[in-house]
XYZ file of C-alpha atoms in Angstrom:
520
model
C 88.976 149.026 -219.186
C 91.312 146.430 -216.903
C 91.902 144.676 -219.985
C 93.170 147.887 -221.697
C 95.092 148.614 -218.202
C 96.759 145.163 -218.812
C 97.457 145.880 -221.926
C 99.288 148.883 -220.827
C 101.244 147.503 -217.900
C 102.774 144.376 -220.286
C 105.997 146.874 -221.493
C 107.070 148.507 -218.697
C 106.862 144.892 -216.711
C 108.824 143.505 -219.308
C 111.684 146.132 -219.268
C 111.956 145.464 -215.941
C 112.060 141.752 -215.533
C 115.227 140.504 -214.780
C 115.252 138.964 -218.433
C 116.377 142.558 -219.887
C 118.603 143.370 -216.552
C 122.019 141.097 -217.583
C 123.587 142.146 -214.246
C 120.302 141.557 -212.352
C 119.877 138.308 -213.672
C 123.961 137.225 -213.456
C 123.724 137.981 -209.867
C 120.868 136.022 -208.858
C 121.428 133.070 -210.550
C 125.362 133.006 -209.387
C 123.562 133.516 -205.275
C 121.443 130.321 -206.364
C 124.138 127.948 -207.930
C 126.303 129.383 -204.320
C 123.589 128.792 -202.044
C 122.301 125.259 -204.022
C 126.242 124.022 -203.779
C 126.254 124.905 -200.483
C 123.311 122.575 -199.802
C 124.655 120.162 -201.467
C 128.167 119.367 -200.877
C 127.988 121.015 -197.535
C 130.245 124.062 -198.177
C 132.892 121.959 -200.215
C 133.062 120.097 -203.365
C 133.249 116.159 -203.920
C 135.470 116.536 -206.522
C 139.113 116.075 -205.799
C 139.599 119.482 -208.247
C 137.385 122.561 -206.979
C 135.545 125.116 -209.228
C 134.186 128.084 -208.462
C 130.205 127.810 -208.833
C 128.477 129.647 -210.820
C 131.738 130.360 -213.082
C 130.523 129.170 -216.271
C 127.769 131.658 -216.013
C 130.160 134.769 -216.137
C 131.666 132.939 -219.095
C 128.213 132.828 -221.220
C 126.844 135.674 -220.079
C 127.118 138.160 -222.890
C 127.634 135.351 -225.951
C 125.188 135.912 -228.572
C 123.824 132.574 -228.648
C 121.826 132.297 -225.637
C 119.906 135.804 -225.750
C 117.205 133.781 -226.572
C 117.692 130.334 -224.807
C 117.039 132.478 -220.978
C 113.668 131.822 -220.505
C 114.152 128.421 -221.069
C 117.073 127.931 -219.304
C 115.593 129.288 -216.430
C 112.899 126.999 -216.237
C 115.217 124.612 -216.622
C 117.334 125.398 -213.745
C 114.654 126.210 -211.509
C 112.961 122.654 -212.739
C 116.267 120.763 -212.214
C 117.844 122.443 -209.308
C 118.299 119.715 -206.971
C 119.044 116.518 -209.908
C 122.099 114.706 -209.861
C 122.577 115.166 -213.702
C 122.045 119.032 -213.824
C 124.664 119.406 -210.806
C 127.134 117.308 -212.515
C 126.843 118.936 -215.835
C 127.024 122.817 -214.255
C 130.078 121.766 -212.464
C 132.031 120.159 -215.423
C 131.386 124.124 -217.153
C 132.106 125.300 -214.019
C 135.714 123.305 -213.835
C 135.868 124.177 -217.944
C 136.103 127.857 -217.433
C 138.477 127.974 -214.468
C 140.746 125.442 -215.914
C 141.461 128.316 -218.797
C 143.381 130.337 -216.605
C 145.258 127.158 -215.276
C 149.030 125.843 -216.321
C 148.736 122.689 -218.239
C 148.928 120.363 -215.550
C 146.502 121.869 -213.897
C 143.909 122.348 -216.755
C 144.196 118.917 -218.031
C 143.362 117.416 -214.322
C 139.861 119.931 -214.872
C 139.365 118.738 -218.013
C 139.420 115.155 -217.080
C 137.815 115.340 -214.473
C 134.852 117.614 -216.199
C 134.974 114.642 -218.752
C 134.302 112.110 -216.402
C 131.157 113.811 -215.087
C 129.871 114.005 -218.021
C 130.373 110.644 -219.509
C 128.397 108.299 -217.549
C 125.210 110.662 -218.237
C 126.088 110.185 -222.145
C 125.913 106.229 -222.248
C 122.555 105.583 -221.974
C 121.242 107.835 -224.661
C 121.773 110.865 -226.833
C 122.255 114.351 -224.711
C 122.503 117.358 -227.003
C 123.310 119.801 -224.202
C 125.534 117.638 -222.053
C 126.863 116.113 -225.438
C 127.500 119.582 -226.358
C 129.297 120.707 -223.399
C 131.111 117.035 -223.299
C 132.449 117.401 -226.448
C 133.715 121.122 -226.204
C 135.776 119.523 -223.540
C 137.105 116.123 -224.957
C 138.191 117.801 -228.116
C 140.609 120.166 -225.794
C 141.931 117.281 -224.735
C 142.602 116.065 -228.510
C 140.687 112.853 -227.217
C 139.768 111.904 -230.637
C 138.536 108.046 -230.040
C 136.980 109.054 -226.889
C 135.154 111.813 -228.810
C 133.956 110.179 -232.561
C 131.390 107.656 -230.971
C 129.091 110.322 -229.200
C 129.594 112.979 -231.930
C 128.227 110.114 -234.236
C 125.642 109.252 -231.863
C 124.758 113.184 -231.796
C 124.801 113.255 -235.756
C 122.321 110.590 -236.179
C 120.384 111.697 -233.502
C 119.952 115.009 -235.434
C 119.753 113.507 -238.515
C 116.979 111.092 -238.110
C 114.528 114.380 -237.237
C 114.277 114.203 -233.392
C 113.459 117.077 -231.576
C 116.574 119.019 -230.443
C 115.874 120.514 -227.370
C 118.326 123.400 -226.001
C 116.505 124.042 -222.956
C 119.482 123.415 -220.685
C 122.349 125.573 -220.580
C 125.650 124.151 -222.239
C 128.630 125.114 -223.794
C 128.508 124.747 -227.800
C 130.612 122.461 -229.402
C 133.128 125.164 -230.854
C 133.600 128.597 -229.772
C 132.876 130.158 -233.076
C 129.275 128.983 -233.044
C 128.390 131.583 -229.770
C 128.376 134.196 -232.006
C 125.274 132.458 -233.919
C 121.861 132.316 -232.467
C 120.523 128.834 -232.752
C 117.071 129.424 -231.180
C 115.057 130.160 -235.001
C 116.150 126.377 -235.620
C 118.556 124.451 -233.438
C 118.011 121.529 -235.486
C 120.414 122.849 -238.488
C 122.920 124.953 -235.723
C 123.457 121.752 -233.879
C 124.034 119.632 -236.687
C 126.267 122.488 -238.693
C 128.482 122.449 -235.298
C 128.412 118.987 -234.918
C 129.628 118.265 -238.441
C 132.360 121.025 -238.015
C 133.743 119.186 -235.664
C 133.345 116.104 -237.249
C 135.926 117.670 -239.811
C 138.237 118.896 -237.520
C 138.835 115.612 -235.946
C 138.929 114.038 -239.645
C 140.940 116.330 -241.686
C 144.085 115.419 -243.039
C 143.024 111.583 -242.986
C 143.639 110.886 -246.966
C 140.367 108.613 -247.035
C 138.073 111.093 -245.219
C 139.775 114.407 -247.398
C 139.286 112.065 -250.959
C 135.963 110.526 -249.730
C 133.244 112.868 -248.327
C 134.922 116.048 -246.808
C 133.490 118.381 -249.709
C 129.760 116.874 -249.454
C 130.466 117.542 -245.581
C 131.423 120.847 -245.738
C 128.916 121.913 -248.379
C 126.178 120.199 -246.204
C 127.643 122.871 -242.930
C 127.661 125.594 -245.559
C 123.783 124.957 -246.663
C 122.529 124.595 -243.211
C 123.482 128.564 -243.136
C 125.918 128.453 -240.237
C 129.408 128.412 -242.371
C 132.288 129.422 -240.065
C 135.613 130.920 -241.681
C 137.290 127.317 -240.874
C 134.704 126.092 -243.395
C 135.190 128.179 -246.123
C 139.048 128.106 -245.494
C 138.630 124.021 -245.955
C 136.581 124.051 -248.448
C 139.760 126.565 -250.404
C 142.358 124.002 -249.583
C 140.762 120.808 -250.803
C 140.424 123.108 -253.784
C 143.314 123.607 -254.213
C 145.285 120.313 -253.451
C 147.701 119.602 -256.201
C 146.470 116.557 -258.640
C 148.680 115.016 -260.335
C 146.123 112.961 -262.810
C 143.214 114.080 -264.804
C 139.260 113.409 -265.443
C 138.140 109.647 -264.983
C 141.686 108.719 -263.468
C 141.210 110.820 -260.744
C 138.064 109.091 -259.939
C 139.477 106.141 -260.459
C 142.698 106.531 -258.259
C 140.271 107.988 -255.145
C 137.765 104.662 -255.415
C 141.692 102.707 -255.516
C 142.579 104.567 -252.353
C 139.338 104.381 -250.261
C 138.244 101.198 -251.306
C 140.484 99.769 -248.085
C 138.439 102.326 -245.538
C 135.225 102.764 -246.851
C 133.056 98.684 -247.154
C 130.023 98.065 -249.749
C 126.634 98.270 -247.431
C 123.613 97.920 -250.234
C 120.488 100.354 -248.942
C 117.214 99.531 -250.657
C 114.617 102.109 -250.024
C 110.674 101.043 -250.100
C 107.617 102.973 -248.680
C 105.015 101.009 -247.308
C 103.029 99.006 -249.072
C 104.560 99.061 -252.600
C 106.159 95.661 -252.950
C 109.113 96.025 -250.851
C 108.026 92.797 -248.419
C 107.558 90.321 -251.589
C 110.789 91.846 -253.664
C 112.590 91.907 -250.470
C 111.976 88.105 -250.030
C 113.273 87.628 -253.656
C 116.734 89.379 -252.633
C 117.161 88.201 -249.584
C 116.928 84.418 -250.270
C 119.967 84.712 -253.146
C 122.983 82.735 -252.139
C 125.270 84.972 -250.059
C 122.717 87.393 -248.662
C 122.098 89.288 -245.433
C 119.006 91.520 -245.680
C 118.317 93.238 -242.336
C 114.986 94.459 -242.530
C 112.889 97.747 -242.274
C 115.959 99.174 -240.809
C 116.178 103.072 -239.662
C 117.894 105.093 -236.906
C 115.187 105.734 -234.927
C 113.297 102.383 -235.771
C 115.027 99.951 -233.464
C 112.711 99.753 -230.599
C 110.540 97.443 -233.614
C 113.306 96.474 -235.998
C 116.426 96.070 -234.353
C 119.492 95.527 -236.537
C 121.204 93.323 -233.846
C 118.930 91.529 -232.901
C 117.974 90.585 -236.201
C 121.583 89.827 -237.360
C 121.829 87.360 -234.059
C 118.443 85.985 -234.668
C 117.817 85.201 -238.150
C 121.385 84.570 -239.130
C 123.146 83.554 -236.231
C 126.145 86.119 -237.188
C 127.538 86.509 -233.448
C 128.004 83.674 -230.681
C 127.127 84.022 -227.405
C 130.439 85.147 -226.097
C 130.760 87.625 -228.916
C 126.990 88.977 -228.101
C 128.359 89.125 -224.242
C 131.207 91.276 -225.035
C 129.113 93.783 -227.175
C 126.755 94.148 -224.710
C 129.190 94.671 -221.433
C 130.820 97.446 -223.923
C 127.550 99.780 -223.162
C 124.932 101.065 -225.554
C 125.991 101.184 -229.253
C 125.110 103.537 -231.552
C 123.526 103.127 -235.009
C 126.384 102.992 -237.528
C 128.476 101.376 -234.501
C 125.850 97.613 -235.274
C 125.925 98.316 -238.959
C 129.307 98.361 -238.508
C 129.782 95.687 -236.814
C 127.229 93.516 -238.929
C 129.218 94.324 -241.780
C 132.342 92.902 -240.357
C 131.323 89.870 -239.858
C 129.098 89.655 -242.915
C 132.582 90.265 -244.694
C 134.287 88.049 -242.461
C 131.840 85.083 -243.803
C 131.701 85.837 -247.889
C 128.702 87.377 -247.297
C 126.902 90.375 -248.604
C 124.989 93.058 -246.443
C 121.844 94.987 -247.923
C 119.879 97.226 -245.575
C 115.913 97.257 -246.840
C 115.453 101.019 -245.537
C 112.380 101.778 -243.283
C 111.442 104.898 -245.738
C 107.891 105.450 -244.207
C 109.322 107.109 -241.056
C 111.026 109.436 -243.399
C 108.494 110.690 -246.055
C 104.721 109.717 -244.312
C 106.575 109.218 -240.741
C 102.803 108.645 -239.125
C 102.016 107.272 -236.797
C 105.377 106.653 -235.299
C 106.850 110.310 -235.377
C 105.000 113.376 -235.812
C 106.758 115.157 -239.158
C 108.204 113.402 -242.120
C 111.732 114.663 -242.862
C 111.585 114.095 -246.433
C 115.129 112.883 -246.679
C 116.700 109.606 -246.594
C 118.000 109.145 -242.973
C 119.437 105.672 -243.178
C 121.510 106.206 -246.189
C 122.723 109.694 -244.968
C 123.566 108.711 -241.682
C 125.892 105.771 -242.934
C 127.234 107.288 -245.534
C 128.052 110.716 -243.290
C 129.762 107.571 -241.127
C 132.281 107.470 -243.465
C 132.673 103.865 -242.706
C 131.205 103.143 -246.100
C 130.465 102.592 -249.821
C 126.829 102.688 -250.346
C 125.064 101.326 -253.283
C 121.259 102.074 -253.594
C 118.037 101.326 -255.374
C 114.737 102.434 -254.950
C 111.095 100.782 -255.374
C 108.129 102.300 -256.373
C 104.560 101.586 -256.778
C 101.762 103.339 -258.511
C 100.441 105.904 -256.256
C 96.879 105.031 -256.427
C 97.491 101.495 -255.954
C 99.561 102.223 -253.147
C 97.526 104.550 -251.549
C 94.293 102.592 -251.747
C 96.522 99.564 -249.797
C 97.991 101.814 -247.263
C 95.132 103.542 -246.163
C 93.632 100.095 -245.366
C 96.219 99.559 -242.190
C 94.752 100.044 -238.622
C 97.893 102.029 -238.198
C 97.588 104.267 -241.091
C 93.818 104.592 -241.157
C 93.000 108.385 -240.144
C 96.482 109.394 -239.813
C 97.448 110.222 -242.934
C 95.260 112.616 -245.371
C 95.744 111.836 -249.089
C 97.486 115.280 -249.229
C 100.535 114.438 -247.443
C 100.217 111.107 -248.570
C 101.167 112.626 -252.568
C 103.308 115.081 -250.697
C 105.903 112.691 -249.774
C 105.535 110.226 -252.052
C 106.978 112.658 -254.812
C 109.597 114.032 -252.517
C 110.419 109.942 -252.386
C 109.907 110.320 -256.400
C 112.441 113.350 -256.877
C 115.237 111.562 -255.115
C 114.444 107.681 -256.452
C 114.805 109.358 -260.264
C 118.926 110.606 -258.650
C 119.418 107.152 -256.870
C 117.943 104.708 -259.931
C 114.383 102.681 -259.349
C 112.742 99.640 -260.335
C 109.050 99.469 -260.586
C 107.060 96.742 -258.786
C 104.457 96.541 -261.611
C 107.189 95.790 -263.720
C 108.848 93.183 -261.110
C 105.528 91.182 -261.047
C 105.345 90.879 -265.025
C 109.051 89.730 -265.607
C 110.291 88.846 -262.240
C 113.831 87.151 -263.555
C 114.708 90.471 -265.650
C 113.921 93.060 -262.945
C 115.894 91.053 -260.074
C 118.741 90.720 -262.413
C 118.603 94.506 -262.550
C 118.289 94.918 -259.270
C 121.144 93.275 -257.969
C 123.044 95.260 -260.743
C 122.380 98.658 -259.179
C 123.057 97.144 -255.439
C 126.289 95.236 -256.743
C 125.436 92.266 -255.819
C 125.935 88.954 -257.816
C 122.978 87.789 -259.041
C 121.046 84.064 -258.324
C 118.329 82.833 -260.674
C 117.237 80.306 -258.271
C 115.134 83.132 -256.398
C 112.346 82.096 -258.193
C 111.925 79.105 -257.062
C 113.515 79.255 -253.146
C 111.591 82.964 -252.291
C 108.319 81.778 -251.127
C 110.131 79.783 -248.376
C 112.178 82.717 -247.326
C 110.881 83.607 -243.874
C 113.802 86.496 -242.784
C 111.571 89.503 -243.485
C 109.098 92.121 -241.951
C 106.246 93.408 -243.558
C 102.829 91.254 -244.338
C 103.642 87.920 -244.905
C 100.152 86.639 -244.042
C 96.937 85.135 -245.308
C 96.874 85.842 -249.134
C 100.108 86.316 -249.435
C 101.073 82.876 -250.152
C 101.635 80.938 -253.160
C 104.531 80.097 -254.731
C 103.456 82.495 -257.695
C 105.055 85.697 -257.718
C 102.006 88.198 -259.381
C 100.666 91.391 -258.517
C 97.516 92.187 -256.658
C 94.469 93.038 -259.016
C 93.770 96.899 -258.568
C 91.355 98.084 -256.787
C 89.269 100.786 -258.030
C 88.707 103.767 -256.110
C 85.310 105.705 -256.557
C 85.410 108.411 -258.889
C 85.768 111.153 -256.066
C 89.072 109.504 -254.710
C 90.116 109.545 -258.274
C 89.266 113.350 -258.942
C 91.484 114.345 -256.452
C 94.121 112.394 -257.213
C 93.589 113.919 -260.762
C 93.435 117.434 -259.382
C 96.646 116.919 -256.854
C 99.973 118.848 -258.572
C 102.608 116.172 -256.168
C 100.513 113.295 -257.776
C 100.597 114.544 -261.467
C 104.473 115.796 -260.570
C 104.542 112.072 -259.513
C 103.924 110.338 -262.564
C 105.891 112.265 -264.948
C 109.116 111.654 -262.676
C 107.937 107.509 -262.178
C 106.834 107.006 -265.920
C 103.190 105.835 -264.076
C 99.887 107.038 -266.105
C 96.601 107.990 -264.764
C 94.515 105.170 -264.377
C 90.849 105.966 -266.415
């Protein structure tokens, strides 16, 4: 009976929460931003340009997009009330909105100084709700340069599969995305917005419009979010007049961007199927910078600077100073910067990918994205030219090694296992693989084939100088020695293991798209 009472109260009490009461709920929070800004500043603000309190909530109120972000906003406010970093962002909206109304002299001294809150918060790591709000506000002030490095920052964050949390309120990155609700997966509203602005700032640059503007905009378009602005763009680089025909367009766009967009090799390798030994055999070629198990989000462990500095010495110590005193750098900011001076010394840059964050992610993340972050986030840079290759292994061969590591062990069923390993297998047949049961039977052919899909020149005398090669992650230990290169002798799994490997779809999906067979 009192649960049944319960039962009936839940409706009416929800009808008449403040939650379903707009005005209700635009009052009190305005008499708690008043009455917390009060407390705070002592009746006046510490900025040199006042804002009414509270005035960015007016401005949201009604906009489609945060219907369902209240609850959590709320918890956030009421969590965060008295924090330095929630103040500071609620006041740059607050200046935002009044400094619409303004002249221009007026508005750009809000703007600024709603920028400058904001910034400081921004350099230590990626925001997206203060990024957000930060870069509705930059791009007003057509601060392109001041704007590109945290919408990168924001892209990769996205795009390496972190959690986006939009549980403070913000101001979206472009007005036309309030109209969208982003709460049934912020992940792809985020990153649609945060690319549309990306082609704002970039459009009309000949090397951006000829290089990736169309994957761009088709990439907003599938993440189901496509403004007018996109499909307009998407009409005009249509219909841009071309002057030559077939392979000589092709041709006279690689002529043209060549200059912008630098060679960075990416070779992609789950774990455990040959990648530390073939790895070894690239890297120690004349010429040859291999940073390695390299990934956005893997640089607490493999750190692309700090690799570059200490296995190759590529920056002194006054160079190393300056970085550093610049603030945190983002992602494609080292690669960047690797390349450069890779370039500046005749030598050639290949990223070995860390893949295993990205198709069996455990135990380091929770959920596998399936896609190749590394090689999406620097090629979505636009800073440059990749060239990839894949490696494989057999499945069962790999699979049987993997599940040996402490790490792995108990993590990671045999299900998912298969699962990504042919989502690895449907994009290595698009971006061209070598096998490593092939490698270890004809080393000298493979390598050569190797460095043919990474464009790199190829140097024979691998086979002789790779065993000494010590610039590498992976397992390098006991029984891996020997200046042999062979393969390890399979082991056999019992005849359960291989039943449901026999009986898996992704496995048998697998083989077909590697050229593997079942092993009998």
């Amino acid at each position: 009976g009192s649960l049944s009472a319960l039962r009936g109260r839940i409706p009416g009490a929800i009808r008449g929460s403040i939650l379903c009461d707009p005005a209700r709920f635009t009052r009190q929070l305005e008499d708690l931003y008043r009455s917390m800004w009060r407390e705070k500043t002592g009746g006046s603000s510490y900025l040199a340009v006042p804002a009414r309190a509270g005035a960015w909530v007016d401005f949201v109120q009604n906009k489609p997009y945060i219907q369902n972000l209240l609850p959590s906003w709320l918890s956030h406010m009421e969590a965060q009330a008295n924090t330095a970093r929630w103040l500071c962002h609620q006041q740059a909206m607050d200046l935002y909105v009044e400094a619409q109304a303004d002249d221009a002299a007026d508005r750009r001294r809000k703007l600024d100084q709603a920028c400058d809150l904001l910034r400081r918060r921004l350099e230590s790591k990626p925001d997206i709700c203060a990024g957000q709000t930060f870069l509705r506000i930059a791009s007003e002030l057509a601060e392109t340069e001041d704007v590109l490095p945290i919408l990168q920052d924001l892209i990769e964050h996205v795009m390496a599969g972190n959690v986006v949390d939009l549980s403070e309120p913000f101001l979206p990155v472009l007005s036309g995305y309030e109209r969208f609700d982003p709460a049934g997966d912020p992940a792809r509203w985020v990153l649609a917005v945060l690319l549309e602005l990306r082609d704002r700032l970039l459009a009309g640059r000949t090397e951006y419009d000829n290089g990736d503007a169309a994957a761009v905009l088709e990439l907003i378009d599938g993440l189901g979010f496509c403004s007018d602005y996109v499909d307009g763009r998407r009409a005009a680089l249509r219909a841009r007049p071309v002057a030559l025909e077939g392979v000589e367009i092709i041709e006279a766009l690689e002529r043209e961007c060549a200059p912008e967009q630098r060679p960075v090799r990416v070779l992609h390798n789950l774990a455990r199927s040959g990648g530390t030994l073939m790895s070894r055999c690239l890297g120690c070629m004349q010429d040859i910078v291999l940073l390695s198990e390299i990934h956005p989000k893997g640089g607490t462990r493999f750190h692309p600077m700090k690799q570059a500095q200490d296995w190759f010495h590529l920056f002194d110590a006054e160079r190393m100073r300056e970085m550093r005193q610049g603030g945190r750098m983002n992602f494609v900011r080292e690669i960047d910067l690797i390349e450069q001076r890779c370039r500046e010394l005749g030598r050639h840059l290949v990223v070995r990918d860390w893949a295993h964050l990205d198709f069996h992610a455990v135990p380091f993340t929770q959920e596998p994205t399936c896609e190749f972050t590394t090689a999406n986030v620097l090629g979505f840079s636009g800073l440059f030219r990749l060239h990839r290759a894949a490696l494989t292994r057999h499945p069962v061969d790999q699979w049987i090694s993997l599940s040996r590591l402490s790490l792995v062990r108990g993590k990671l069923s045999l299900e998912d296992f298969l699962r990504g390993y042919l989502r690895y297998a449907e994009q290595c047949v698009n971006i061209g693989f070598v096998r490593y049961e092939d490698f270890v039977v004809r080393p000298e052919p493979v390598m050569e084939q190797l460095c043919d899909m990474l464009g790199l020149p190829y140097d024979a005398r691998f086979v002789d100088a790779w065993p000494d090669y010590d610039k590498i992650t992976g397992d390098t230990g006991p029984g891996t020695g020997g200046r042999e290169i062979r393969g390890s002798s399979r082991r056999r799994p019992d005849s359960a293991v291989l039943a449901r490997f026999a009986g898996n779809a992704d496995y048998r999906a697998a083989l077909g798209l590697l050229g593997y067979r079942n092993p009998r």
